[in-house]
Short mmCIF file of C-alpha atoms and ligand atoms in Angstrom, two decimals:
data_model
loop_
_atom_site.label_atom_id
_atom_site.label_comp_id
_atom_site.label_asym_id
_atom_site.label_seq_id
_atom_site.Cartn_x
_atom_site.Cartn_y
_atom_site.Cartn_z
CA MET I 720 46.38 -74.74 45.23
CA THR I 721 48.64 -71.89 45.69
CA ASN I 722 49.47 -70.92 48.47
CA THR I 723 48.49 -66.93 48.11
CA ALA I 724 49.62 -64.79 51.16
CA GLU I 725 46.18 -64.20 52.21
CA THR I 726 45.46 -67.74 53.21
CA VAL I 727 49.21 -68.21 54.83
CA TRP I 728 48.58 -65.30 56.88
CA THR I 729 45.14 -66.78 58.30
CA ASN I 730 46.98 -70.30 58.67
CA CYS I 731 49.63 -68.66 60.80
CA LEU I 732 47.08 -66.25 62.54
CA SER I 733 44.75 -69.54 63.51
CA PHE I 734 48.49 -71.04 65.47
CA ILE I 735 49.20 -67.65 67.27
CA GLU I 736 46.07 -67.23 68.40
CA ASP I 737 46.57 -70.65 70.49
CA ASN I 738 49.43 -69.40 71.70
CA ILE I 739 48.81 -66.59 73.37
CA THR I 740 46.27 -64.67 74.93
CA GLN I 741 43.03 -62.54 73.92
CA GLN I 742 44.02 -59.80 74.31
CA ALA I 743 47.65 -59.90 73.21
CA TYR I 744 46.30 -61.45 69.94
CA LYS I 745 43.63 -58.65 69.39
CA THR I 746 45.59 -56.28 70.44
CA TRP I 747 48.83 -57.14 67.92
CA PHE I 748 47.83 -59.38 65.81
CA GLU I 749 44.62 -58.23 64.25
CA PRO I 750 45.74 -54.96 62.69
CA ILE I 751 48.17 -56.83 60.88
CA LYS I 752 47.47 -57.07 57.04
CA ALA I 753 49.61 -59.83 54.75
CA VAL I 754 50.18 -58.11 51.40
CA LYS I 755 52.17 -60.40 49.42
CA LEU I 756 54.29 -63.19 49.18
CA THR I 757 56.74 -63.89 47.05
CA ASP I 758 60.21 -66.22 46.89
CA ASN I 759 58.63 -67.80 50.08
CA ALA I 760 58.74 -63.96 51.94
CA LEU I 761 55.61 -63.28 53.36
CA ASN I 762 54.86 -59.49 53.43
CA ILE I 763 52.98 -58.46 56.19
CA GLN I 764 51.50 -55.10 56.78
CA VAL I 765 52.04 -52.98 60.47
CA PRO I 766 50.82 -50.30 61.67
CA SER I 767 53.48 -48.41 62.96
CA LYS I 768 57.45 -48.72 63.61
CA PHE I 769 56.20 -49.03 67.41
CA PHE I 770 54.29 -52.02 66.56
CA TYR I 771 56.62 -53.45 64.31
CA GLU I 772 59.15 -53.32 67.25
CA TRP I 773 57.21 -55.06 69.88
CA LEU I 774 56.24 -57.94 67.26
CA GLU I 775 59.48 -58.08 67.00
CA GLU I 776 60.80 -58.32 70.51
CA HIS I 777 58.09 -60.17 71.66
CA TYR I 778 56.23 -62.14 69.30
CA VAL I 779 59.47 -63.49 67.41
CA LYS I 780 59.54 -66.99 67.93
CA LEU I 781 56.36 -67.30 67.63
CA LEU I 782 55.88 -65.98 64.16
CA LYS I 783 59.04 -68.03 63.27
CA VAL I 784 57.07 -71.10 64.26
CA ALA I 785 53.75 -70.46 62.64
CA LEU I 786 56.07 -69.25 59.45
CA THR I 787 57.82 -72.17 59.43
CA LYS I 788 54.88 -74.89 59.73
CA GLU I 789 53.49 -72.63 56.82
CA LEU I 790 56.13 -72.45 54.42
CA GLY I 791 59.16 -74.56 55.51
CA ALA I 792 62.67 -73.78 56.67
CA THR I 793 63.14 -71.40 54.13
CA ALA I 794 60.85 -68.79 54.96
CA LYS I 795 61.42 -65.51 55.09
CA LEU I 796 58.93 -62.43 56.44
CA VAL I 797 59.30 -59.13 55.86
CA TYR I 798 57.29 -56.01 57.44
CA VAL I 799 56.05 -53.20 55.82
CA ILE I 800 55.49 -50.40 58.17
CA ARG I 801 52.37 -48.07 57.00
CA MET I 802 54.09 -45.09 57.08
CA GLU I 803 51.69 -42.50 59.37
CA ASN I 804 51.30 -39.14 58.04
CA THR I 805 52.08 -40.43 54.59
CA TYR I 806 48.89 -41.35 52.93
CA GLY I 807 48.87 -43.71 50.18
CA ASN I 808 53.09 -44.73 50.29
CA LYS I 809 53.36 -47.93 50.40
CA GLN I 810 57.15 -47.94 50.54
CA PRO I 811 58.55 -50.05 52.93
CA PHE I 812 60.58 -49.82 55.46
CA THR I 813 61.43 -52.22 58.15
CA GLU I 814 64.35 -53.16 60.13
CA ARG I 815 67.70 -54.16 60.90
CA ILE I 816 69.49 -50.78 59.70
CA PRO I 817 70.79 -49.62 63.32
CA SER I 818 68.26 -46.99 64.42
CA SER I 819 70.64 -43.75 63.60
CA ASN I 820 70.66 -44.27 60.02
CA ARG I 821 66.92 -45.66 59.43
CA SER I 822 65.19 -43.92 56.71
CA ASN I 823 62.50 -44.39 53.90
CA SER I 824 64.60 -47.23 52.54
CA THR I 825 63.28 -48.33 49.47
CA SER I 826 64.78 -51.99 50.35
CA SER I 827 62.84 -54.33 52.47
CA GLN I 828 64.37 -56.42 54.64
CA ASN I 829 63.74 -59.84 55.86
CA VAL I 830 63.55 -60.10 59.45
CA ASN I 831 63.74 -63.29 61.10
CA VAL I 832 65.16 -65.50 58.64
CA PRO I 833 67.41 -66.44 56.99
CA LEU I 834 67.98 -68.40 60.05
CA LYS I 835 71.79 -69.11 59.45
CA SER I 836 72.50 -65.65 59.67
CA LYS I 837 76.20 -64.64 60.39
CA SER I 838 76.23 -61.25 61.06
CA PRO I 839 77.40 -61.29 65.35
CA GLU I 840 75.91 -57.72 65.93
CA LEU I 841 72.19 -59.54 64.46
CA LYS I 842 70.07 -60.51 67.29
CA ASN I 843 69.19 -63.75 65.99
CA PRO I 844 67.14 -65.92 68.74
CA PHE I 845 66.93 -69.00 66.10
CA ILE I 846 70.84 -70.20 66.94
CA ILE I 847 71.00 -72.62 70.32
CA PRO I 848 74.39 -72.54 70.43
CA GLY I 849 74.53 -75.88 69.75
CA ILE I 850 77.25 -78.69 70.43
CA ARG I 851 80.44 -78.25 68.29
CA ASN I 852 79.32 -75.26 66.86
CA VAL I 853 82.57 -72.90 66.34
CA LYS I 854 81.54 -69.97 66.91
CA ILE I 855 79.44 -68.84 70.48
CA GLU I 856 76.72 -66.59 70.12
CA SER I 857 76.18 -64.87 72.94
CA GLN I 858 72.45 -65.04 72.38
CA LEU I 859 72.39 -61.20 74.69
CA ASN I 860 69.88 -59.28 74.20
CA PRO I 861 71.42 -55.41 73.44
CA ASN I 862 68.29 -53.60 74.44
CA TYR I 863 69.06 -55.07 77.89
CA ASN I 864 72.02 -53.13 78.91
CA PHE I 865 72.69 -50.57 82.17
CA GLU I 866 72.11 -47.51 79.77
CA ASN I 867 68.27 -48.22 80.27
CA TYR I 868 68.52 -50.64 83.76
CA LEU I 869 67.79 -47.72 86.09
CA GLU I 870 69.38 -47.21 89.24
CA GLY I 871 67.20 -47.54 92.91
CA GLU I 872 67.62 -47.90 96.15
CA SER I 873 65.99 -52.06 95.58
CA ASN I 874 68.60 -52.55 93.05
CA ARG I 875 72.01 -50.41 93.92
CA LEU I 876 73.47 -53.52 95.13
CA ALA I 877 73.27 -55.89 92.12
CA ARG I 878 73.35 -53.03 89.98
CA SER I 879 76.93 -51.86 91.24
CA ALA I 880 78.26 -55.65 91.60
CA GLY I 881 77.14 -56.34 88.06
CA ILE I 882 79.17 -52.92 87.10
CA ALA I 883 82.56 -54.70 88.98
CA VAL I 884 81.84 -58.30 87.33
CA ALA I 885 81.89 -56.50 83.52
CA ASN I 886 84.39 -54.61 84.23
CA LYS I 887 86.64 -57.12 85.49
CA PRO I 888 85.03 -60.57 84.42
CA GLY I 889 86.50 -63.60 86.96
CA GLY I 890 88.78 -61.02 88.43
CA THR I 891 86.56 -60.07 91.20
CA SER I 892 85.52 -61.96 94.45
CA PHE I 893 81.72 -61.70 93.13
CA ASN I 894 82.19 -65.39 91.50
CA PRO I 895 79.88 -66.19 90.72
CA LEU I 896 77.66 -63.58 90.87
CA LEU I 897 73.79 -64.64 92.11
CA ILE I 898 71.06 -62.04 91.59
CA PHE I 899 68.32 -62.73 93.01
CA GLY I 900 64.45 -61.35 93.12
CA GLY I 901 61.35 -61.95 92.95
CA VAL I 902 59.42 -62.19 88.91
CA GLY I 903 59.36 -58.84 86.69
CA LEU I 904 62.35 -57.02 89.01
CA GLY I 905 64.85 -57.02 86.73
CA LYS I 906 66.51 -60.03 86.60
CA THR I 907 67.20 -61.43 83.40
CA HIS I 908 67.75 -57.75 82.04
CA LEU I 909 70.17 -57.32 84.82
CA ALA I 910 71.85 -60.75 83.75
CA HIS I 911 72.22 -59.62 79.73
CA ALA I 912 73.26 -55.95 81.14
CA ILE I 913 76.60 -57.57 82.30
CA GLY I 914 77.13 -59.75 79.27
CA VAL I 915 76.14 -56.39 76.89
CA ASP I 916 78.97 -54.76 79.18
CA VAL I 917 81.81 -57.39 78.69
CA LYS I 918 81.23 -57.73 75.16
CA ASP I 919 82.01 -54.07 74.57
CA LYS I 920 85.12 -53.79 76.65
CA TYR I 921 86.58 -57.64 76.06
CA PRO I 922 85.19 -58.09 71.95
CA GLU I 923 87.57 -60.98 72.11
CA LYS I 924 85.48 -63.02 75.42
CA THR I 925 83.15 -65.66 74.95
CA VAL I 926 80.29 -64.93 76.35
CA LEU I 927 76.99 -67.08 77.00
CA TYR I 928 73.74 -66.58 78.12
CA ILE I 929 71.79 -69.11 78.13
CA SER I 930 68.14 -69.75 80.72
CA ALA I 931 68.65 -72.83 82.99
CA GLU I 932 65.54 -74.14 81.43
CA LYS I 933 67.34 -74.20 77.59
CA PHE I 934 70.53 -75.46 79.19
CA VAL I 935 68.52 -78.52 80.99
CA GLN I 936 66.89 -79.02 77.55
CA GLN I 937 70.19 -79.26 75.49
CA TYR I 938 71.66 -80.91 78.27
CA SER I 939 68.92 -84.15 78.01
CA GLU I 940 69.31 -83.85 74.07
CA SER I 941 73.26 -84.28 75.44
CA VAL I 942 72.09 -87.61 76.97
CA LYS I 943 70.33 -88.90 73.95
CA LYS I 944 72.36 -88.56 71.62
CA ASN I 945 75.44 -89.78 73.77
CA ASN I 946 77.46 -86.68 73.44
CA ARG I 947 77.45 -85.74 77.20
CA ASN I 948 81.57 -85.05 77.08
CA ASP I 949 80.49 -82.70 74.18
CA PHE I 950 77.98 -80.45 76.05
CA ILE I 951 80.36 -80.21 78.86
CA HIS I 952 83.34 -79.07 76.64
CA PHE I 953 81.43 -76.84 74.77
CA TYR I 954 80.79 -75.25 77.87
CA GLN I 955 83.83 -75.33 79.65
CA VAL I 956 85.40 -73.28 76.77
CA ILE I 957 82.93 -70.20 78.02
CA ASP I 958 84.22 -67.10 79.57
CA VAL I 959 81.52 -65.98 81.63
CA LEU I 960 78.33 -67.94 81.30
CA ILE I 961 75.36 -66.17 82.30
CA VAL I 962 72.54 -69.11 83.36
CA ASP I 963 69.14 -67.49 83.66
CA ASP I 964 66.88 -68.80 86.49
CA ILE I 965 68.30 -71.38 88.03
CA GLN I 966 66.20 -72.55 90.52
CA LEU I 967 64.89 -74.57 87.99
CA LEU I 968 67.82 -77.19 88.26
CA SER I 969 65.79 -78.04 90.94
CA GLY I 970 65.02 -81.52 90.81
CA LYS I 971 67.08 -82.70 88.00
CA ALA I 972 70.07 -84.19 89.69
CA GLY I 973 71.90 -84.79 86.24
CA THR I 974 71.73 -81.29 85.23
CA GLN I 975 72.92 -80.15 88.76
CA ASP I 976 76.13 -82.59 88.51
CA VAL I 977 76.94 -81.76 85.38
CA PHE I 978 76.55 -77.95 85.78
CA PHE I 979 78.75 -78.74 88.63
CA HIS I 980 81.37 -80.45 86.62
CA ILE I 981 80.94 -77.19 84.55
CA PHE I 982 81.36 -74.58 87.40
CA ASN I 983 83.88 -75.90 89.16
CA HIS I 984 86.16 -75.78 85.65
CA LEU I 985 85.21 -72.26 84.72
CA HIS I 986 85.62 -71.00 88.53
CA GLN I 987 89.37 -72.57 88.94
CA ASN I 988 89.65 -70.83 85.09
CA GLY I 989 88.76 -67.46 86.84
CA LYS I 990 86.17 -67.25 84.18
CA GLN I 991 83.01 -65.86 85.39
CA VAL I 992 79.97 -67.56 86.34
CA ILE I 993 76.46 -65.35 86.75
CA LEU I 994 73.49 -67.02 88.31
CA THR I 995 70.04 -65.13 88.37
CA SER I 996 67.08 -67.27 90.74
CA ASP I 997 63.87 -66.44 91.91
CA LYS I 998 64.76 -67.28 95.69
CA ALA I 999 67.70 -66.52 98.11
CA PRO I 1000 70.19 -70.06 97.98
CA VAL I 1001 68.30 -70.85 101.66
CA ASP I 1002 65.34 -70.99 99.81
CA MET I 1003 66.01 -72.93 96.69
CA ILE I 1004 64.87 -76.71 97.15
CA ASP I 1005 65.90 -79.99 95.54
CA ILE I 1006 69.26 -78.25 94.57
CA GLU I 1007 72.21 -80.88 95.81
CA GLN I 1008 73.66 -79.11 98.53
CA ARG I 1009 77.32 -78.94 96.92
CA LEU I 1010 75.86 -77.31 94.57
CA LEU I 1011 74.42 -74.32 96.65
CA SER I 1012 77.52 -74.15 98.59
CA ARG I 1013 78.75 -73.18 95.55
CA PHE I 1014 76.60 -70.57 94.57
CA LYS I 1015 77.05 -68.75 97.93
CA TRP I 1016 80.91 -68.71 97.40
CA GLY I 1017 80.75 -65.47 95.69
CA LEU I 1018 78.15 -62.54 96.32
CA SER I 1019 74.35 -62.95 96.04
CA ALA I 1020 72.29 -59.62 96.16
CA GLU I 1021 68.71 -59.31 96.18
CA LEU I 1022 66.58 -56.99 93.69
CA ASN I 1023 63.84 -56.12 95.69
CA HIS I 1024 60.92 -54.31 94.66
CA PRO I 1025 61.32 -50.78 93.37
CA ASP I 1026 60.20 -47.54 95.64
CA TYR I 1027 58.20 -45.05 94.11
CA GLU I 1028 60.99 -42.80 92.50
CA THR I 1029 62.57 -45.38 90.91
CA ARG I 1030 59.00 -46.78 89.70
CA VAL I 1031 58.28 -43.31 88.30
CA ALA I 1032 62.15 -42.77 86.22
CA ILE I 1033 61.12 -46.58 84.57
CA ILE I 1034 57.71 -45.44 83.50
CA LYS I 1035 59.53 -41.84 81.82
CA ASN I 1036 62.80 -43.34 80.57
CA LYS I 1037 60.38 -46.17 79.12
CA LEU I 1038 57.93 -42.78 77.42
CA TYR I 1039 61.28 -41.49 76.69
CA ARG I 1040 62.19 -44.22 74.95
CA ASP I 1041 59.31 -44.75 72.83
CA GLY I 1042 58.83 -41.79 72.35
CA VAL I 1043 55.79 -41.27 73.91
CA GLU I 1044 54.12 -38.47 75.78
CA MET I 1045 52.06 -38.44 78.87
CA PRO I 1046 50.99 -36.28 81.27
CA ASP I 1047 52.60 -36.67 84.56
CA ASP I 1048 49.38 -37.56 86.39
CA ILE I 1049 49.05 -40.71 84.72
CA VAL I 1050 52.51 -41.83 85.41
CA GLU I 1051 51.63 -41.18 89.01
CA PHE I 1052 48.83 -43.21 88.81
CA LEU I 1053 51.00 -45.72 87.11
CA ALA I 1054 53.74 -45.92 89.73
CA ASN I 1055 50.93 -45.95 92.64
CA ASN I 1056 49.09 -48.52 91.57
CA ILE I 1057 51.44 -50.87 89.96
CA LYS I 1058 53.91 -51.89 92.74
CA THR I 1059 55.05 -55.22 92.28
CA ASN I 1060 56.26 -56.09 89.09
CA ILE I 1061 58.07 -54.00 86.86
CA ARG I 1062 57.64 -56.29 83.82
CA GLU I 1063 53.78 -55.63 84.93
CA LEU I 1064 54.65 -51.51 84.68
CA GLU I 1065 55.73 -52.52 81.28
CA GLY I 1066 52.95 -53.43 80.14
CA ALA I 1067 50.22 -51.58 81.19
CA ILE I 1068 52.52 -48.55 79.79
CA ILE I 1069 52.37 -50.44 76.41
CA SER I 1070 48.89 -51.66 76.48
CA LEU I 1071 48.14 -47.70 77.40
CA ILE I 1072 50.28 -46.47 74.71
CA ALA I 1073 48.26 -49.15 71.95
CA HIS I 1074 44.33 -48.66 73.39
CA SER I 1075 45.14 -44.91 72.56
CA SER I 1076 46.96 -45.15 68.96
CA PHE I 1077 44.87 -47.91 67.81
CA ASN I 1078 41.29 -45.76 69.07
CA LYS I 1079 43.14 -42.68 68.21
CA LYS I 1080 42.00 -42.09 72.44
CA GLU I 1081 44.31 -39.81 74.44
CA ILE I 1082 45.36 -41.09 77.20
CA THR I 1083 43.00 -40.49 79.92
CA ILE I 1084 43.40 -41.10 83.94
CA ASP I 1085 39.44 -42.65 82.86
CA LEU I 1086 41.70 -44.94 80.06
CA ALA I 1087 44.52 -45.19 82.88
CA LYS I 1088 42.17 -46.94 85.37
CA LYS I 1089 40.42 -49.57 83.15
CA ILE I 1090 43.50 -50.39 81.54
CA VAL I 1091 45.30 -51.09 85.43
CA ASP I 1092 42.17 -53.06 86.12
CA ASN I 1093 42.10 -54.63 83.53
CA TYR I 1094 45.97 -55.28 83.30
CA VAL I 1095 46.58 -56.05 86.69
CA LYS I 1096 43.47 -58.74 87.15
CA HIS I 1097 44.17 -60.17 84.36
CA THR I 1098 47.58 -60.80 84.96
CA LYS I 1099 46.76 -61.69 88.37
CA ARG I 1100 44.47 -65.24 87.08
CA GLU I 1101 46.40 -66.20 84.13
CA VAL I 1102 46.63 -69.16 85.52
CA SER I 1103 46.30 -72.09 83.04
CA ILE I 1104 45.63 -75.37 83.52
CA ASP I 1105 49.29 -76.06 82.03
CA TYR I 1106 50.82 -74.50 84.56
CA ILE I 1107 48.17 -75.99 87.34
CA GLN I 1108 49.60 -79.00 86.32
CA LYS I 1109 53.32 -77.75 86.13
CA VAL I 1110 52.81 -76.50 89.62
CA VAL I 1111 51.25 -79.63 90.98
CA SER I 1112 53.30 -81.88 89.41
CA ASP I 1113 56.40 -80.38 91.27
CA TYR I 1114 55.20 -80.49 93.98
CA PHE I 1115 54.89 -83.77 94.24
CA GLN I 1116 58.07 -84.47 92.36
CA MET I 1117 56.64 -86.36 90.10
CA ASP I 1118 56.63 -85.23 85.85
CA VAL I 1119 53.49 -83.88 83.73
CA GLU I 1120 53.09 -87.23 81.99
CA THR I 1121 52.91 -89.15 85.01
CA LEU I 1122 50.61 -87.09 86.57
CA GLN I 1123 48.44 -87.89 83.30
CA SER I 1124 49.34 -90.97 83.18
CA LYS I 1125 46.59 -94.03 83.44
CA THR I 1126 48.14 -94.87 86.86
CA ARG I 1127 45.84 -96.02 89.38
CA LYS I 1128 48.73 -95.73 92.04
CA ARG I 1129 47.09 -93.69 94.76
CA HIS I 1130 49.54 -90.67 95.35
CA ILE I 1131 49.56 -89.88 91.24
CA VAL I 1132 45.41 -90.49 91.35
CA GLN I 1133 45.67 -87.60 94.40
CA ALA I 1134 48.00 -85.82 92.14
CA ARG I 1135 45.89 -85.26 89.21
CA GLN I 1136 42.68 -84.84 91.07
CA LEU I 1137 44.33 -81.90 93.09
CA ALA I 1138 45.33 -80.51 89.50
CA MET I 1139 41.38 -81.22 88.79
CA PHE I 1140 40.22 -79.71 91.54
CA PHE I 1141 42.53 -76.70 90.87
CA ALA I 1142 41.95 -76.11 87.40
CA LYS I 1143 38.14 -75.82 88.66
CA LYS I 1144 38.99 -73.37 90.91
CA PHE I 1145 41.45 -70.76 88.92
CA THR I 1146 39.96 -70.98 85.09
CA LYS I 1147 36.78 -70.58 83.73
CA ALA I 1148 37.11 -73.83 81.21
CA SER I 1149 34.34 -76.81 81.60
CA LEU I 1150 34.96 -79.90 83.53
CA ALA I 1151 35.09 -81.69 80.31
CA SER I 1152 37.42 -79.29 78.82
CA ILE I 1153 39.72 -79.92 82.53
CA GLY I 1154 39.41 -83.32 81.90
CA SER I 1155 40.38 -83.12 78.31
CA GLN I 1156 43.50 -81.43 78.95
CA ILE I 1157 44.62 -83.65 82.47
CA GLY I 1158 45.28 -86.75 81.07
CA GLN I 1159 41.74 -87.26 78.88
CA ARG I 1160 39.24 -87.75 81.16
CA ASP I 1161 35.72 -87.43 80.55
CA HIS I 1162 33.53 -84.01 83.14
CA ALA I 1163 32.45 -87.07 85.58
CA THR I 1164 36.07 -87.81 86.34
CA VAL I 1165 36.73 -83.87 87.19
CA LEU I 1166 33.34 -84.10 89.22
CA HIS I 1167 34.24 -87.07 91.05
CA ALA I 1168 37.82 -85.80 91.52
CA CYS I 1169 36.54 -82.19 93.13
CA LYS I 1170 34.28 -84.26 95.51
CA THR I 1171 36.71 -86.19 96.81
CA VAL I 1172 39.51 -83.18 97.10
CA ASP I 1173 36.86 -81.79 99.12
CA ASN I 1174 35.98 -84.50 100.88
CA LEU I 1175 39.43 -85.48 101.77
CA SER I 1176 40.53 -81.99 102.73
CA SER I 1177 38.16 -82.02 105.35
CA THR I 1178 38.53 -85.39 106.11
CA ASP I 1179 42.85 -85.53 106.45
CA LYS I 1180 45.15 -83.46 107.34
CA GLN I 1181 48.00 -84.33 105.32
CA PHE I 1182 45.60 -84.03 102.46
CA ARG I 1183 44.39 -80.59 103.48
CA LYS I 1184 48.39 -79.80 103.73
CA TYR I 1185 48.67 -80.07 100.37
CA VAL I 1186 45.39 -78.07 99.36
CA GLU I 1187 46.94 -75.36 101.24
CA ASP I 1188 50.04 -75.46 100.42
CA LEU I 1189 49.38 -75.46 96.53
CA GLN I 1190 47.01 -72.48 97.18
CA LYS I 1191 49.49 -70.61 98.06
CA LYS I 1192 51.78 -71.27 94.62
CA LEU I 1193 49.26 -70.96 93.08
CA THR I 1194 48.01 -67.84 93.86
CA ILE I 1195 51.04 -66.07 94.53
P1 ADP M 459 62.92 -60.76 85.44
O1 ADP M 459 63.61 -61.85 84.96
O2 ADP M 459 63.50 -60.47 87.66
O3 ADP M 459 61.44 -61.69 86.03
P2 ADP M 459 62.88 -58.89 83.97
O4 ADP M 459 64.87 -58.57 83.72
O5 ADP M 459 62.15 -59.97 82.62
O6 ADP M 459 62.96 -59.62 85.00
O7 ADP M 459 62.67 -57.36 83.87
C1 ADP M 459 61.10 -57.34 83.28
C2 ADP M 459 60.45 -55.70 82.58
O8 ADP M 459 61.17 -54.64 83.52
C3 ADP M 459 62.05 -55.92 81.91
O9 ADP M 459 61.30 -55.38 80.17
C4 ADP M 459 63.20 -55.25 82.02
O10 ADP M 459 63.32 -54.24 80.93
C5 ADP M 459 62.13 -54.26 82.93
N1 ADP M 459 63.63 -53.95 84.04
C6 ADP M 459 63.76 -54.30 85.16
N2 ADP M 459 63.88 -53.53 85.82
C7 ADP M 459 64.60 -52.10 85.64
C8 ADP M 459 65.60 -51.06 85.78
N3 ADP M 459 65.68 -51.03 87.11
N4 ADP M 459 65.04 -50.07 85.08
C9 ADP M 459 64.62 -50.13 83.73
N5 ADP M 459 64.03 -51.06 83.75
C10 ADP M 459 63.94 -52.21 84.39
MG1 MG M 460 64.26 -63.61 83.97
#
């Protein structure tokens, strides 16, 4: 049987659907049509350039995984943008041209792949800086720059420190520069912006952005493959090392140890280290004291919730960049209703634009209200069973496999029962489905777990504390 564009795409879709929210799937994937498959390149048609950019920015990894599963490592993806206003014109209009000379080019381009693109200006999320790589890709996202990182009271210190560091990496007293603050407040953006600016000013410097999560993974790989030293050397040649979300090193003693050595080496050699965290150093748990004290050597700068003016400015800037107009009262409405998370603010704008453009509706206050309601509620409720298991196992300092295992050790059984209890409480999943996701148990086990947790929390003080702590962690 031969693969047709349609069957390949249908298979990709079912994989994608399982991996994102229903809302996102409906908005971003249902409108796509597969048009042809030649030379292992799948051509998909998307409704607009905006749409394409959104896919590229948010779903490129997922698309790549889905496509590679279907077509193997040589898979390519070509976007065909349905031209607005030029009826019947099927000229492909795709990316990878700098925006200044974007035009109705007749050549279509491959987007995700080839996976080993050499061209340095292309952002290629698939080259993870491997050990022994000669040239280190900085993994920076050029869209996260200072130009579109708006300044406000809430970020002034962090932003100026970032600029100072970018001007003189390793040469200020802000070393390390630790940026901390809650979710969606701009840590990752700022961290990239510093890196992008350094690269601009000092192209010869080796800059590397890495999430702590990936760092942990790489480290454990290196231990498995017995090349821990190569791993360390790789990091020691970097001039500006940016590690995002270092709170994720918590509880990982081996990785902390190796990071400690890398940090010392870089610091002693006048190299710059930039870190982000969702907590202030004093609040970090399960991070070794000697590492924590290093974090405090330089400057810790907090990102706070943006004030009203900053929120309005951020919305307007985003609209301006997307070339969308929106009445002021709606901008104000959004700024008044989404206050604590810039990512949510952006999400609501995008949803609003998407809804209005797909349904050909005008952007009205009513539509905005609906979206804010859905959006804000939606993100608050977005607790998955996986997430619950992760939170519970972190809390009891075990890994998820242990929590799911068949063991009858009391503390593990309790952790598992708590995970089931919260899955029942915070998700709409059935008892059977909760059971099957938490270590392949049946619905009766889940029911029993829920009852046990209820009983224990009214009779056992320590246990009640567990429930309360976890409840807090899951609802913020
Ligand atoms: P964090 O890493 O703190 O969770 P991000 O850096 O991912 O947050 O920011 C969330 C979103 O908000 C990003 O799309 C980012 O571009 C945007 N954002 C955050 N701060 C600003 C700002 N000061 N100006 C413009 N956009 C911002
Ligand atoms: Mg982040």
